[in-house]
Structures are given as C-alpha cells and as structure tokens.
Short mmCIF file of C-alpha atoms in Angstrom, two decimals:
data_model
loop_
_atom_site.label_atom_id
_atom_site.label_comp_id
_atom_site.label_asym_id
_atom_site.label_seq_id
_atom_site.Cartn_x
_atom_site.Cartn_y
_atom_site.Cartn_z
CA MET A 1 0.10 -0.05 0.07
CA SER A 2 1.21 3.30 -1.00
CA HIS A 3 1.76 6.37 1.37
CA THR A 4 -1.02 8.23 -0.31
CA ASP A 5 -3.45 5.36 0.27
CA SER A 6 -2.63 5.05 3.96
CA SER A 7 -4.29 8.51 4.61
CA ASP A 8 -7.52 7.34 3.34
CA VAL A 9 -7.89 4.46 5.83
CA ALA A 10 -10.95 4.94 7.80
CA LEU A 11 -10.48 5.04 11.69
CA PRO A 12 -12.68 3.50 14.00
CA THR A 13 -15.71 5.79 15.24
CA GLY A 14 -14.59 5.65 18.74
CA SER A 15 -11.11 6.67 17.98
CA THR A 16 -11.92 9.98 16.02
CA ASN A 17 -11.19 12.01 19.29
CA LEU A 18 -8.49 10.64 21.57
CA LYS A 19 -8.45 13.76 24.01
CA ARG A 20 -10.45 13.30 27.08
CA ARG A 21 -13.00 16.08 27.61
CA ALA A 22 -12.64 18.33 30.56
CA SER A 23 -14.90 18.10 33.70
CA PRO A 24 -18.06 20.00 33.48
CA SER A 25 -17.05 21.84 36.45
CA PHE A 26 -14.06 23.54 34.49
CA GLU A 27 -16.26 24.57 31.60
CA GLY A 28 -15.99 28.31 30.94
CA MET A 29 -13.06 28.67 33.36
CA SER A 30 -10.51 29.71 30.69
CA ASP A 31 -12.60 32.89 29.83
CA GLY A 32 -13.14 33.66 33.45
CA MET A 33 -9.44 33.19 34.49
CA GLY A 34 -8.43 35.41 31.60
CA ARG A 35 -10.69 38.11 32.56
CA LYS A 36 -9.64 37.88 36.12
CA ARG A 37 -5.96 38.03 35.25
CA MET A 38 -6.56 41.09 33.13
CA ARG A 39 -8.54 42.72 35.92
CA GLU A 40 -5.64 41.87 38.47
CA GLY A 41 -3.12 43.18 36.06
CA ALA A 42 -5.08 46.44 35.54
CA GLU A 43 -5.38 46.86 39.47
CA GLN A 44 -1.62 46.36 39.81
CA ASP A 45 -0.85 48.94 37.14
CA ASN A 46 -3.38 51.29 38.81
CA SER A 47 -1.70 50.75 42.16
CA ALA A 48 1.80 51.39 40.73
CA VAL A 49 0.51 54.53 39.24
CA GLN A 50 -1.02 55.60 42.47
CA ILE A 51 2.33 54.97 44.32
CA ARG A 52 4.13 56.96 41.71
CA ASP A 53 1.66 59.80 42.14
CA HIS A 54 1.85 59.61 45.90
CA VAL A 55 5.70 59.77 45.87
CA ASP A 56 5.56 62.68 43.45
CA ALA A 57 2.95 64.27 45.68
CA ILE A 58 5.13 64.14 48.99
CA ASP A 59 5.61 67.70 50.26
CA GLY A 60 9.28 68.10 51.26
CA SER A 61 8.64 71.03 53.44
CA LYS A 62 6.03 69.11 55.37
CA LEU A 63 8.43 66.00 55.73
CA ALA A 64 11.11 68.30 56.97
CA ASP A 65 8.66 69.76 59.60
CA GLU A 66 7.68 66.26 60.70
CA LEU A 67 11.26 65.14 60.97
CA GLU A 68 12.17 68.15 62.95
CA GLN A 69 9.33 67.44 65.40
CA GLU A 70 10.68 63.95 65.78
CA LEU A 71 14.23 65.16 66.44
CA GLN A 72 13.23 67.61 69.18
CA CYS A 73 15.23 67.58 72.44
CA GLY A 74 13.27 66.57 75.41
CA CYS A 75 14.61 69.38 77.44
CA CYS A 76 14.78 72.60 75.17
CA SER A 77 12.18 71.41 72.68
CA ALA A 78 14.46 72.54 69.72
CA LEU A 79 16.33 70.54 67.08
CA VAL A 80 18.59 68.34 69.06
CA HIS A 81 22.29 69.28 68.97
CA ARG A 82 25.11 66.73 69.64
CA PRO A 83 22.45 64.30 70.81
CA VAL A 84 22.92 61.91 73.71
CA ILE A 85 20.75 58.86 74.63
CA VAL A 86 19.86 57.94 78.22
CA SER A 87 19.79 54.20 78.72
CA PRO A 88 17.72 52.13 79.35
CA CYS A 89 14.86 54.38 78.69
CA GLN A 90 16.24 55.58 75.32
CA HIS A 91 15.12 59.19 75.61
CA PHE A 92 17.38 61.61 73.96
CA PHE A 93 18.44 65.15 74.58
CA CYS A 94 21.04 67.82 73.47
CA GLY A 95 24.31 66.97 75.16
CA SER A 96 24.56 70.53 76.54
CA CYS A 97 20.99 70.19 77.91
CA CYS A 98 21.72 66.95 79.53
CA ALA A 99 24.99 68.28 81.18
CA LEU A 100 23.17 71.35 82.45
CA TRP A 101 20.51 69.14 83.98
CA ILE A 102 23.09 67.29 85.88
CA GLN A 103 25.01 70.46 86.93
CA ASN A 104 21.83 71.93 88.37
CA GLY A 105 21.18 68.83 90.51
CA GLY A 106 18.92 66.87 88.12
CA THR A 107 18.57 63.13 88.91
CA ASN A 108 17.50 60.29 86.72
CA CYS A 109 16.25 60.79 83.15
CA PRO A 110 14.90 64.38 82.40
CA ALA A 111 11.91 63.04 80.51
CA CYS A 112 10.60 60.05 82.49
CA ARG A 113 12.57 60.22 85.83
CA SER A 114 13.63 56.71 85.45
CA VAL A 115 16.85 55.50 86.83
CA SER A 116 19.69 55.99 84.25
CA THR A 117 22.47 53.52 83.74
CA SER A 118 24.44 55.26 80.97
CA VAL A 119 24.46 58.45 78.85
CA THR A 120 26.10 57.95 75.41
CA PRO A 121 26.32 60.11 72.20
CA SER A 122 24.18 58.92 69.25
CA ARG A 123 25.74 58.97 65.92
CA ILE A 124 22.54 57.73 64.25
CA LEU A 125 20.64 60.76 65.45
CA GLN A 126 23.42 62.98 64.70
CA SER A 127 23.29 61.62 61.09
CA MET A 128 19.63 62.14 60.83
CA VAL A 129 20.13 65.75 62.09
CA ASP A 130 22.79 66.35 59.39
CA VAL A 131 20.56 65.05 56.65
CA LEU A 132 17.64 67.23 57.76
CA VAL A 133 19.82 70.43 58.01
CA ARG A 134 21.44 69.68 54.58
CA SER A 135 17.98 69.34 52.91
CA ALA A 136 16.42 72.29 54.94
CA PRO A 137 19.08 74.70 56.19
CA ASN A 138 16.47 76.93 57.82
CA LYS A 139 15.98 74.19 60.43
CA ALA A 140 19.55 74.42 61.81
CA ARG A 141 20.11 75.91 65.25
CA SER A 142 21.61 79.47 65.20
CA MET A 143 25.35 79.74 65.27
CA ASN A 144 25.38 81.36 68.61
CA GLU A 145 23.33 78.49 70.14
CA ARG A 146 25.63 76.04 68.71
CA ILE A 147 28.75 77.71 69.96
CA GLN A 148 27.30 78.04 73.50
CA ALA A 149 26.21 74.48 73.52
CA ASP A 150 29.51 73.28 72.52
CA GLU A 151 31.04 75.22 75.34
CA ILE A 152 29.01 73.22 77.85
CA TYR A 153 29.28 69.76 76.11
CA HIS A 154 31.51 67.95 73.61
CA PRO A 155 31.11 64.30 72.62
CA GLN A 156 34.20 63.18 74.41
CA MET A 157 32.77 64.38 77.77
CA MET A 158 31.56 61.65 80.15
CA LEU A 159 28.00 62.18 81.38
CA ARG A 160 26.37 60.35 84.25
CA ILE A 161 22.95 61.08 85.58
CA PRO A 162 22.98 60.39 89.35
CA SER A 163 20.20 58.43 90.90
CA PRO A 164 18.37 60.17 93.84
CA ARG A 165 19.99 59.32 97.07
CA GLN A 166 18.13 57.08 99.51
CA ALA A 167 16.47 59.25 102.11
CA SER A 168 17.71 58.97 105.74
CA PRO A 169 15.40 56.93 107.94
CA GLU A 170 12.90 59.03 109.99
CA PRO A 171 14.17 59.47 113.63
CA ASN A 172 12.24 57.80 116.20
CA VAL A 173 11.16 61.14 117.94
CA PRO A 174 9.40 60.63 121.23
CA GLN A 175 5.84 62.25 121.55
CA THR A 176 5.61 65.23 123.91
CA ASN A 177 2.88 65.15 126.50
CA ASN A 178 1.20 68.64 126.49
CA GLY A 179 4.36 70.42 125.83
CA PHE A 180 6.54 68.56 128.40
CA VAL A 181 10.02 67.45 127.63
CA GLN A 182 10.45 63.59 127.69
CA PRO A 183 13.33 61.90 129.32
CA CYS A 184 16.40 61.23 127.20
CA PRO A 185 17.53 57.61 126.66
CA HIS A 186 19.99 57.97 129.63
CA CYS A 187 17.54 59.42 132.09
CA LEU A 188 15.72 56.23 132.59
CA LEU A 189 16.74 53.93 135.52
CA GLY A 190 18.28 50.72 134.25
CA ASN A 191 18.67 51.88 130.68
CA ASN A 192 20.73 49.83 128.26
CA PHE A 193 23.66 52.26 127.90
CA GLY A 194 25.14 51.60 131.30
CA TRP A 195 25.14 55.25 132.24
CA ARG A 196 22.40 57.55 133.82
CA CYS A 197 21.95 61.26 133.74
CA PRO A 198 22.91 62.99 137.09
CA GLN A 199 20.06 65.25 136.58
CA PRO A 200 17.39 62.92 134.92
CA ILE A 201 14.34 64.47 133.35
CA VAL A 202 11.08 63.66 135.11
CA ASP A 203 8.69 61.44 133.00
CA PRO A 204 5.59 63.54 132.44
CA GLU A 205 3.51 60.41 132.30
CA THR A 206 4.24 59.42 135.84
CA GLU A 207 4.98 62.67 137.63
CA PRO A 208 3.21 65.51 135.66
CA GLU A 209 3.38 67.91 138.51
CA ARG A 210 7.29 67.73 138.35
CA ALA A 211 7.58 67.44 134.60
CA TRP A 212 9.78 69.94 132.70
CA HIS A 213 7.69 72.22 130.26
CA ALA A 214 9.40 73.04 126.98
CA ASP A 215 8.63 76.68 127.33
CA GLU A 216 11.19 76.68 130.25
CA GLY A 217 14.10 76.00 127.90
CA THR A 218 16.49 73.00 127.79
CA PRO A 219 16.63 70.99 130.90
CA PRO A 220 19.88 71.27 132.87
CA GLY A 221 22.53 68.89 131.73
CA HIS A 222 20.76 68.30 128.38
CA GLY A 223 20.57 69.51 124.90
CA TYR A 224 19.24 68.65 121.52
CA CYS A 225 21.03 66.36 118.79
CA GLY A 226 21.88 68.34 115.77
CA ASN A 227 20.95 65.53 113.37
CA CYS A 228 17.83 63.72 114.91
CA GLU A 229 16.90 66.68 117.11
CA ASN A 230 16.11 64.35 119.95
CA ILE A 231 16.90 65.38 123.60
CA LEU A 232 20.36 64.08 124.83
CA ALA A 233 22.44 64.17 127.85
CA LEU A 234 25.49 66.44 127.46
CA HIS A 235 27.77 64.37 129.45
CA ALA A 236 26.74 60.91 128.29
CA PRO A 237 29.65 58.70 126.86
CA SER A 238 27.61 58.55 123.52
CA THR A 239 27.35 62.18 123.15
CA SER A 240 29.95 64.03 120.93
CA LYS A 241 30.34 67.74 120.03
CA CYS A 242 31.49 69.29 116.80
CA ASP A 243 34.46 71.54 117.60
CA PHE A 244 33.43 73.78 114.67
CA CYS A 245 29.69 74.55 114.94
CA GLN A 246 29.69 73.62 118.75
CA VAL A 247 26.54 71.45 118.21
CA SER A 248 26.10 68.23 120.20
CA PHE A 249 25.11 64.73 118.77
CA CYS A 250 23.47 62.08 120.75
CA GLY A 251 25.28 59.07 119.19
CA VAL A 252 22.31 56.83 119.50
CA GLY A 253 19.56 58.19 117.14
CA ILE A 254 20.85 57.43 113.54
CA PRO A 255 24.09 55.50 113.40
CA ASN A 256 26.96 57.17 111.61
CA ARG A 257 25.01 60.50 111.38
CA CYS A 258 24.33 61.57 114.94
CA VAL A 259 27.94 61.80 115.63
CA ALA A 260 30.83 64.20 115.54
CA ALA A 261 33.63 62.09 114.37
CA PRO A 262 37.45 62.80 114.44
CA LEU A 263 38.53 65.07 111.69
CA LEU A 264 39.82 62.67 109.08
CA SER A 265 37.36 60.00 109.89
CA GLN A 266 34.10 61.89 109.20
CA HIS A 267 31.86 61.32 106.15
CA LEU A 268 30.61 64.24 103.98
CA GLN A 269 26.96 65.23 103.97
CA GLY A 270 25.54 64.15 100.45
CA LEU A 271 28.95 63.67 98.85
CA SER A 272 29.82 60.06 99.06
CA ASP A 273 31.07 59.53 95.44
CA LEU A 274 32.08 61.54 92.40
CA GLY A 275 28.49 61.23 91.02
CA ASP A 276 27.34 63.28 93.99
CA LEU A 277 29.95 65.81 93.32
CA ILE A 278 28.90 66.26 89.77
CA GLN A 279 25.41 67.07 90.67
CA CYS A 280 26.44 69.45 93.54
CA SER A 281 25.64 72.95 92.45
CA GLU A 282 27.88 74.47 95.05
CA ILE A 283 31.07 73.42 93.35
CA TYR A 284 30.40 75.67 90.37
CA ASP A 285 30.00 78.62 92.94
CA CYS A 286 33.60 77.68 94.14
CA PHE A 287 34.76 78.29 90.64
CA ASP A 288 32.65 81.42 89.89
CA HIS A 289 30.45 79.38 87.68
CA ASN A 290 33.25 78.50 85.21
CA THR A 291 31.89 75.28 83.89
CA VAL A 292 34.97 74.76 81.84
CA GLU A 293 37.30 74.57 84.61
CA VAL A 294 34.93 72.48 86.78
CA ASP A 295 34.60 69.97 83.84
CA ILE A 296 38.41 69.79 83.51
CA MET A 297 38.54 69.06 87.25
CA LEU A 298 35.78 66.45 87.07
CA ASP A 299 37.49 64.70 84.14
CA TYR A 300 40.71 64.56 86.17
CA LEU A 301 38.83 63.29 89.30
CA THR A 302 37.29 60.67 87.16
CA ALA A 303 40.64 59.51 85.67
CA GLN A 304 42.47 59.44 88.94
CA ARG A 305 39.46 57.83 90.72
CA LEU A 306 39.59 60.45 93.47
CA THR A 307 36.50 60.55 95.78
CA PRO A 308 35.16 63.62 97.63
CA ARG A 309 36.26 62.18 100.90
CA HIS A 310 39.82 61.79 99.80
CA ILE A 311 39.88 65.54 98.57
CA TYR A 312 38.33 66.62 102.09
CA ARG A 313 41.17 64.68 103.82
CA GLU A 314 43.86 66.34 101.79
CA ILE A 315 42.34 69.75 102.36
CA VAL A 316 42.22 69.21 106.16
CA THR A 317 45.83 68.06 106.19
CA HIS A 318 46.82 71.09 104.44
CA ILE A 319 45.00 73.41 106.81
CA GLN A 320 46.37 71.70 109.81
CA ASN A 321 49.93 72.35 108.43
CA GLN A 322 49.20 76.10 108.27
CA PRO A 323 50.19 78.48 111.13
CA ARG A 324 46.70 79.39 112.02
CA GLN A 325 45.07 76.22 111.05
CA PHE A 326 41.33 76.53 111.21
CA ALA A 327 41.18 80.03 112.86
CA PRO A 328 40.56 81.83 109.43
CA LEU A 329 37.59 79.63 108.78
CA ILE A 330 36.17 80.26 112.24
CA GLU A 331 36.63 84.02 111.76
CA LEU A 332 34.63 83.81 108.51
CA GLU A 333 31.72 82.33 110.51
CA LEU A 334 31.70 79.48 108.08
CA PHE A 335 30.08 77.06 110.43
CA MET A 336 27.20 79.22 111.84
CA ASP A 337 23.58 78.44 111.56
CA LEU A 338 24.10 75.05 109.87
CA TYR A 339 21.46 73.32 112.17
CA THR A 340 18.08 74.27 113.51
CA VAL A 341 19.23 73.48 117.00
CA GLY A 342 21.46 75.99 118.74
CA GLY A 343 25.10 75.24 119.35
CA GLY A 344 27.25 76.11 122.22
CA VAL A 345 29.78 79.05 122.54
CA ASP A 346 33.21 78.52 121.21
CA PRO A 347 35.40 79.12 124.21
CA ASP A 348 38.55 79.80 122.18
CA PRO A 349 38.51 80.38 118.29
CA SER A 350 42.29 79.44 118.22
CA ALA A 351 41.81 76.27 120.06
CA PRO A 352 42.78 72.97 118.34
CA ARG A 353 39.90 71.20 116.57
CA HIS A 354 39.64 67.43 116.92
CA ARG A 355 36.04 66.53 116.14
CA ILE A 356 33.71 67.55 113.29
CA CYS A 357 30.20 66.93 112.11
CA ARG A 358 29.11 66.00 108.54
CA LEU A 359 27.81 69.51 107.62
CA CYS A 360 30.93 71.20 108.79
CA ALA A 361 33.16 68.70 107.00
CA THR A 362 31.22 69.44 103.78
CA GLU A 363 31.80 73.21 104.38
CA ILE A 364 35.51 72.66 104.57
CA LEU A 365 35.52 70.64 101.34
CA LEU A 366 33.66 73.42 99.32
CA TRP A 367 35.70 76.13 100.95
CA GLY A 368 39.16 74.49 100.19
CA LEU A 369 38.20 72.87 96.78
CA ARG A 370 39.36 75.86 94.63
CA ASP A 371 42.81 75.92 96.40
CA TRP A 372 43.18 72.21 96.37
CA TRP A 373 42.72 72.27 92.60
CA ILE A 374 45.40 74.78 92.15
CA ARG A 375 47.71 72.72 94.19
CA GLU A 376 46.72 69.58 92.23
CA ARG A 377 47.34 71.22 88.88
CA LYS A 378 51.08 72.06 90.10
CA LYS A 379 51.76 68.45 90.66
CA GLY A 380 52.15 68.22 86.73
CA ILE A 381 49.70 65.20 86.53
CA LEU A 382 47.28 66.78 84.01
CA ASP A 383 48.11 66.52 80.23
CA ASP A 384 50.18 69.03 78.48
CA THR A 385 47.15 70.74 76.85
CA GLU A 386 45.68 71.57 80.35
CA TRP A 387 49.04 72.14 82.02
CA ASN A 388 50.49 74.50 79.49
CA ARG A 389 47.46 76.92 79.48
CA PRO A 390 48.90 80.32 80.22
CA ASP A 391 47.53 82.18 83.31
CA CYS A 392 45.17 84.99 82.80
CA PRO A 393 47.04 88.26 83.72
CA GLU A 394 43.96 89.84 85.28
CA GLY A 395 43.65 86.93 87.77
CA SER A 396 40.34 86.90 89.88
CA ALA A 397 39.52 90.39 88.62
CA CYS A 398 39.02 89.09 85.07
CA SER A 399 35.74 90.56 83.74
CA ARG A 400 35.37 88.15 80.83
CA GLN A 401 35.61 85.24 83.15
CA LYS A 402 32.29 86.17 84.91
CA ASP A 403 30.55 87.51 81.66
CA HIS A 404 28.17 84.61 81.35
CA GLY A 405 25.99 86.17 78.70
CA ARG A 406 28.74 86.03 76.03
CA SER A 407 30.17 82.89 74.41
CA TYR A 408 33.76 84.11 74.28
CA SER A 409 33.95 84.02 78.16
CA MET A 410 33.94 80.28 77.96
CA THR A 411 36.61 80.38 75.12
CA HIS A 412 38.70 82.65 77.23
CA ALA A 413 38.43 80.17 80.17
CA ARG A 414 39.42 77.23 77.93
CA LEU A 415 42.50 79.09 76.70
CA LEU A 416 43.62 80.41 80.10
CA SER A 417 44.26 78.39 83.39
CA SER A 418 42.23 78.41 86.40
CA SER A 419 44.25 81.14 87.90
CA CYS A 420 41.69 83.48 86.01
CA HIS A 421 39.30 82.84 88.96
CA PHE A 422 41.73 82.96 91.96
#
C-alpha cells in the first residue's frame, strides 16, 4: 500500500477524538480566568500609578517639619544638637541640655525620671540631624546657640545622671505630752547604755506635776541632737560635740549620722562619691560658675578615681599644716547656723579642733576645693594641653571670666588656666 493510500484508511468511530473531555466543572473557566488576570493586572498597574503619584505628591517642606518634630530635644524642645541617649529608657537630649541638667542637680532621666545606667552620644541621631539640615538649612540651630552648647558639652565628655540618694530613715522622735520634755535615753533608771543622767528629766506620764515644760528652755545637763533633734545628755559617753559649730550629737539616734567624728574619719553630707559631686551645684560657685574649669577638674577626678572624701582629707591635712590652722575659717563664721538646734559658745577660736560633724566637713571641702585644685594642677599630673594653658594676667579680677552672657567668656576660660578665677 502506498503512502497516499494510507491517509485514506478509515479510523474506528470511537477513535476519532482521543483527547479526554474536561470536567463539566471547569467549563467556562478559561474565559473567566483570563478576565480575572486582566483585571488583576489592571489593578496592579493602577496601584503602581497611585504609588508613583503619591511619591510625586510628597511635600518636602512638610516632611522636614515632621522630621524636625521627631528630632526635638526633650529638654529645650528645639532641634537636638550633639544628641545623647539615656539608657535604658532611650530618651534623647542635646548633650548640653543633659550636662546642664546634671550640673543643676537633676537626677534620673529628665523626661521620664527613670533610673539611668548610662548616657552615650548617638551617631545615628546626629546623622539624621545632618541630613535634615542639609535638605532644610533653615531648620538648623543658630550659630550662637551651637557655640554656647559646644562650650558646655562635647562628645568626648563623660556624662552620668546620678540616681536620687536614698532618704535617711525617719528618727524615732518621742511624742511630747502637753508640751513637756520627755526623758532622754540616759535618764531612765536601768537603761541599756550603762550610764544614767546625774540630773534626769522627770517622766511627764508618771509625775506630771514635776515635769519639765518645753517653754522653760532646755533641761539642765541636756541639749538637742543636731541631726535627729532628740533630747540628749550632754555628758553621756555616747554624746559628741563638733568643735566647729559647737553642736552636740546624741550618738544613738541614727548610726553614723548623729555623731561628731574625728577630723579625718568623718563622712561628707550628701557627697559620698564622684556622682554626688557632679550634681552638687555648690562646686560651680567655688569656681565662679566657670563650667569649663569644673569639667576639667571632674574629668581629672574621674581619671584618677579620686573621691570627695579623699579631697576633704587632703584639704584638712593642708589646713592643719598652716600656722593658724582653722582659725581663718572660724573668723569667716563658716560654720554658723548650719542646724536648726542651737550650738554652744566657742570658748577659744584659736583652740585645736579634733571632732567635726558631717555638715561642717562638707563646708570645709567646698571652702578649700578651689585651692586644692590649684595645688593639684601644680603636681604636673594633667596632660600637656591643660598644664600648658597660660595664666590670665587679670587673675580673679578678670571681667570676661564672669561674663556668662557672652560665648567668648568660655573660650577665654578654655585658653587660660584656672588662675583666672583665683
């Protein structure tokens, strides 16, 4: 059979269509799917056009305003300058605002008041500020603001926000009975101290007719503790008197506080570590509010790990080596009216001083801190940049040193040594 004939061979009727028919459930699917795909494609095209239109419609000025709002300092409410982040709360502030917060006695985070573990510069926030200022120069802080802020803080400075100090326990003050003075701890017969007042105060609960009324003054042989203000026996073994303010302390009310300790053993009031010194506003008074010199000193104390108590001891030792010792401080009435209770009369202003209270010890530290820093600088421990600063020829009479309203006063303080103050 030829090839031409083979094409004419009749196939069986059942073999004319070998492809299996689709299920009736799929009939009409191809047209629907095509229309659906076309519809989805059109929607995608419309979405892309809308996105492009939205991008084209973004208002650059509005975006800059919104970004400026997000980058506002939590203290000054202006665009943050040299931002620092407080951990762990992650609030951020201008470095200068945070430094001033600490100098003025601020504790914890300025925004949420939570405990701060560290304060670090933020390069990410600084980059965002730089991008904003490049695109919108009108958002930048003024030149004078930036100069003044840089005089207060620079990124190499160490910042630490101190936590609030734990409050002293409340003294157990005996309740008075109708204005009568209660017996002191040593007045009671068989007390636990092994010593009884030779002139005990009568208990108004048991003998009201013989009780001592507060309007009659202080009972004989007694006084009031400068710290807890409880009644005390002046001659009790536990009682001590400060040789500077002449105030007595009971020694039994609050441990380590109701006592006048030996000069070199006493603690300072509220200045236990460097963090307390950083937030103590009085140290800026010692330096005529020259924050530059104070920052240099604080950096030095941090590097040398010197505590306020160490400085106090060196100041006391230096004063004791002077011919008149503490007499000049007594003449200045430096230790007057430190307590609400009255002190005794100083029998001899030139007499040796052996015991001191916490408040008087703190007064000595603040009085001698400036001169201590001068002596410390002369040791040559500071780096050459600080050590080689020339002295201001005007000395303590320098007017620019105290001109806080002008930015060049701080520049002047940076270039000249601390003798500008003294």
